[in-house]
Each structure stands twice: as C-alpha cells, then as structure tokens.
C-alpha cells in the first residue's frame, strides 16, 4: 500500500501565514493561530523561524531559545495547554520579514515531508520521550550564548525543528535523526566558531 505523504509541516506554515496580518505580528497571535495545545507546532514554528534568514536579527536566537525552553518545561510537566509570560507574548516581528521567512522555508519543508511517516511511535511515550526533551531543554539553555558565534544559533534551531517535526508527524526516526544531529552541534559550532 502506498504511504500517504504528510502535509503536517506545510499546514503549520499555512496557519502561520494566515495569522500574519498587519504591519507586525505578535507572538500571542502566532500562539492563538496554532492553538495553545499544539506544543509541537509552536516548537516547530519558532525553531524554523530561527533557522531562517530572520535569525540574523540580533537577539532572535536567544528569544527563540527562551520560548522553546518554556514549551519543553511544560511538556515535561505534562501540561495540556501552553502558558507563556507576557514579555514573550507581547514581542512582535515585522509581518513582511515573517512572510519572507515562511516563503524561504516552504521548499525545505516540502522536501522533508516526502520522507515523513508514522514510525517508532513508542518514542513518544513516557519515559522514552523524556530523553529528547531533556536534551532539547539543555540546548535551549545554550542558545543565548550561541548569539556570539555566527550561524550556530541556526544550527541549534534546525536540530529543534527536526525534533518538533518528528513529534508533530509521529515519526520516531526523525526524532532519532534530531538526537544524532544534536550530538554534532558542539562539533559544528567549534569548527564554525573557532
């Protein structure tokens, strides 16, 4: 039987694009568009934005690291809906820059979607899910410092995006790929930064 292609990632980008109206888009608008229960979608969007050219905005990597830290902590705690402090939800980004980032992301997202399918789903149950979540949490704590090393924040964001995409599409193989990539992050940062 032919495997049905997943469009979950493209659908998240569609929802984000639909929420981007006006001159600026607030984080609260993104959260409302994707839903407060959709931890994986929110983690994916923030990490994708941080891995796009928008990451060149000073402070973007640190900001995304903070948002994802809050998301992961609440996932570990087993919360049903996301809460973020107002200093995060009030932040805005230029809608034009956000739309450019979405356009830039569509091609790699379509490429990745061709290979996604539900597999190794036991990895999404406790206690197995705790290991990747704790590793991602540790990575988010390093992200403010990655602002100092060019492109290192984007590398960290791609790792988080891979994990979030695996979580969203229930593809355990992609979660494993993200963990392998996570192990390569310090090496890549060392090579690029120093």
PDB file of C-alpha atoms in Angstrom, residues 74-79 122-130 133:
ATOM      1  CA  UNK A  74       5.587  22.484  30.199  1.00  0.00           C
ATOM      2  CA  UNK A  75       5.732  19.348  28.044  1.00  0.00           C
ATOM      3  CA  UNK A  76       7.868  17.649  30.698  1.00  0.00           C
ATOM      4  CA  UNK A  77       5.367  18.745  33.364  1.00  0.00           C
ATOM      5  CA  UNK A  78       2.515  17.221  31.337  1.00  0.00           C
ATOM      6  CA  UNK A  79       0.542  20.447  30.910  1.00  0.00           C
ATOM      7  CA  UNK A 122       6.882   4.194  21.221  1.00  0.00           C
ATOM      8  CA  UNK A 123       9.446   7.032  21.405  1.00  0.00           C
ATOM      9  CA  UNK A 124       6.615   9.491  22.017  1.00  0.00           C
ATOM     10  CA  UNK A 125       5.519   7.854  25.263  1.00  0.00           C
ATOM     11  CA  UNK A 126       6.941   8.266  28.742  1.00  0.00           C
ATOM     12  CA  UNK A 127       9.675   7.565  29.775  1.00  0.00           C
ATOM     13  CA  UNK A 128      11.242   7.450  26.262  1.00  0.00           C
ATOM     14  CA  UNK A 129      10.177  10.998  25.337  1.00  0.00           C
ATOM     15  CA  UNK A 130      11.940  12.428  28.400  1.00  0.00           C
ATOM     16  CA  UNK A 133      13.019  16.625  25.754  1.00  0.00           C
TER      17      UNK A 133
END
